[in-house]
Amino acid sequence: MKNITIEQTDMTFQCGDGDTILSAGLRSGLGMPHECTVGNCGTCKFELIEGKVEVLWQDAPGLSERDRSKGRMLACQCRPVDDSRIKIRLDDACRLVHPPRKIEAVLSGTTDITHDIREFRFQSDTEASFIAGQFALINLPGVIGPRAYSMANLANEAGDWHFQVRRVMGGSGSSVLFDRLNLGDRVGLDGPYGLAYLRTEVKRDVVCIAGGSGLAPMLSIARGMVAAGMTPETNLHFFYGARQSRDVCGEEYLKSLPGFDQTIFYYPSVSSPDDGWNGRTGFVHEALQDVLPGNFADYEYYMAGPPLMMRASVELLTGHHHVPLGQIHFDSFF
Ligand SMILES: Cc1cc2nc3c(=O)[nH]c(=O)nc-3n(C[C@H](O)[C@H](O)[C@H](O)COP(=O)(O)OP(=O)(O)OC[C@H]3O[C@@H](n4cnc5c(N)ncnc54)[C@H](O)[C@@H]3O)c2cc1C
């Protein structure tokens, strides 16, 4: 156990062996800004004032050359070797309601959703605590570093965790999930993480935008809205962006929710249309322009998918439609 002191506040928290500074801080209830937690986004940068840390991924893309030359580090990629003193931005809004926990879970079932997206269901001995839209880190056998996957289901006492994963060609984590993990195999889960979770207290109509494997957290948001009794008062407009007709998915899950086609609306679009597709074409954020009724600033937005799609959507919403950033909650799937 190492003591980490935060320079600005003199507050100290403990970091367990094998834990990163980010995870330990969040476990201690600190509001540490974070997005991906796996080295890509750079949201959790800090400066080491005193002490020593081990850097887990030296080339993590979340740091620029300038960051490195200024001695900045990523809290999600550093484990303390000694008691340390750090300078890091804290924000109460980044405190997690359910502090992340490390648990073990067993693969209990799988279902193919498309030709390259599969649902993996895991079972843990303890309850599955999270808010709709959050994600967990999965440690997979033989894979360096954890992989982030969003839960598609809702929190439950039975310990069910549902993930929907896209097979990435040459990807080491997704290959293990698809090709090597068998029913009954154990993995390490660490979570929940993430700030793009459902705000049940907000009364605005909701827009979900999912691209590719971004389906999982958006499905969780949709299910969460129903479970919290937000629908039918609150409408949900669910946009799904796929590359080709065979990639389109999600509708059957939404159809099983009460209010489908009355208060829950599904709009798929395909960016590289093929013969099998006669629906909307183009990028998913373009579909928003064509379809969404009324003033864009009247909605609450939840989005998940590839970083380019996230950037284009945020630009459209904030730049062209003046939607306040506080009404947009997203995870880029690096
Ligand atoms: C918040 C979040 C939620 C996500 N949710 C989903 C989801 O619901 N479904 C889904 O299909 N995908 C999701 N992803 C993407 C997923 O985490 C993986 O990036 C994707 O499955 C590809 O992983 P791979 O191991 O197959 O590919 P690889 O190319 O082998 O690995 C990609 C990722 O692994 C990490 N990584 C690579 N090298 C190292 C290293 N040396 N040390 C440490 N880490 C390393 C990096 O984060 C990198 O982006 C999510 C990503 C994020 C950030």
Short mmCIF file of C-alpha atoms in Angstrom, two decimals, residues 22 26 30-37 41 43 89 91-98 131-135 192-199 221 300-303 325-326 328-331:
data_model
loop_
_atom_site.label_atom_id
_atom_site.label_comp_id
_atom_site.label_asym_id
_atom_site.label_seq_id
_atom_site.Cartn_x
_atom_site.Cartn_y
_atom_site.Cartn_z
CA LEU A 22 -6.44 6.74 -11.21
CA LEU A 26 -11.60 6.80 -7.75
CA LEU A 30 -12.01 11.31 -5.25
CA GLY A 31 -13.40 13.17 -8.27
CA MET A 32 -10.62 12.32 -10.71
CA PRO A 33 -11.45 13.35 -14.29
CA HIS A 34 -11.23 10.35 -16.61
CA GLU A 35 -12.66 9.06 -19.85
CA CYS A 36 -11.08 5.94 -21.36
CA THR A 37 -8.95 4.74 -18.37
CA CYS A 41 -7.62 10.01 -24.12
CA THR A 43 -7.95 13.16 -19.49
CA ARG A 89 -7.00 18.35 -11.31
CA ASP A 91 -13.60 17.84 -9.93
CA ASP A 92 -16.47 16.76 -7.67
CA ALA A 93 -18.59 16.04 -10.77
CA CYS A 94 -16.13 13.22 -11.60
CA ARG A 95 -16.71 11.33 -8.34
CA LEU A 96 -18.18 7.90 -9.05
CA VAL A 97 -21.42 6.95 -7.28
CA HIS A 98 -20.29 3.30 -7.17
CA ILE A 131 -25.18 3.21 -13.59
CA ALA A 132 -26.52 2.70 -17.12
CA GLY A 133 -23.90 3.87 -19.62
CA GLN A 134 -20.80 3.00 -17.58
CA PHE A 135 -18.04 0.54 -18.45
CA PRO A 192 -17.57 0.61 -12.90
CA TYR A 193 -15.86 3.58 -14.56
CA GLY A 194 -17.05 6.38 -16.77
CA LEU A 195 -19.00 9.60 -16.58
CA ALA A 196 -21.27 9.18 -19.63
CA TYR A 197 -24.02 7.64 -17.52
CA LEU A 198 -27.78 8.20 -17.55
CA ARG A 199 -28.94 11.33 -15.73
CA ILE A 221 -29.20 3.93 -21.30
CA GLU A 300 -29.94 15.45 -23.53
CA TYR A 301 -27.36 13.50 -25.61
CA TYR A 302 -25.60 10.19 -24.89
CA MET A 303 -23.11 8.88 -27.44
CA LEU A 325 -21.51 20.72 -23.63
CA GLY A 326 -23.05 19.78 -20.27
CA ILE A 328 -23.64 15.84 -24.09
CA HIS A 329 -22.25 12.69 -22.44
CA PHE A 330 -19.99 10.47 -24.49
CA ASP A 331 -17.35 7.77 -24.51
#
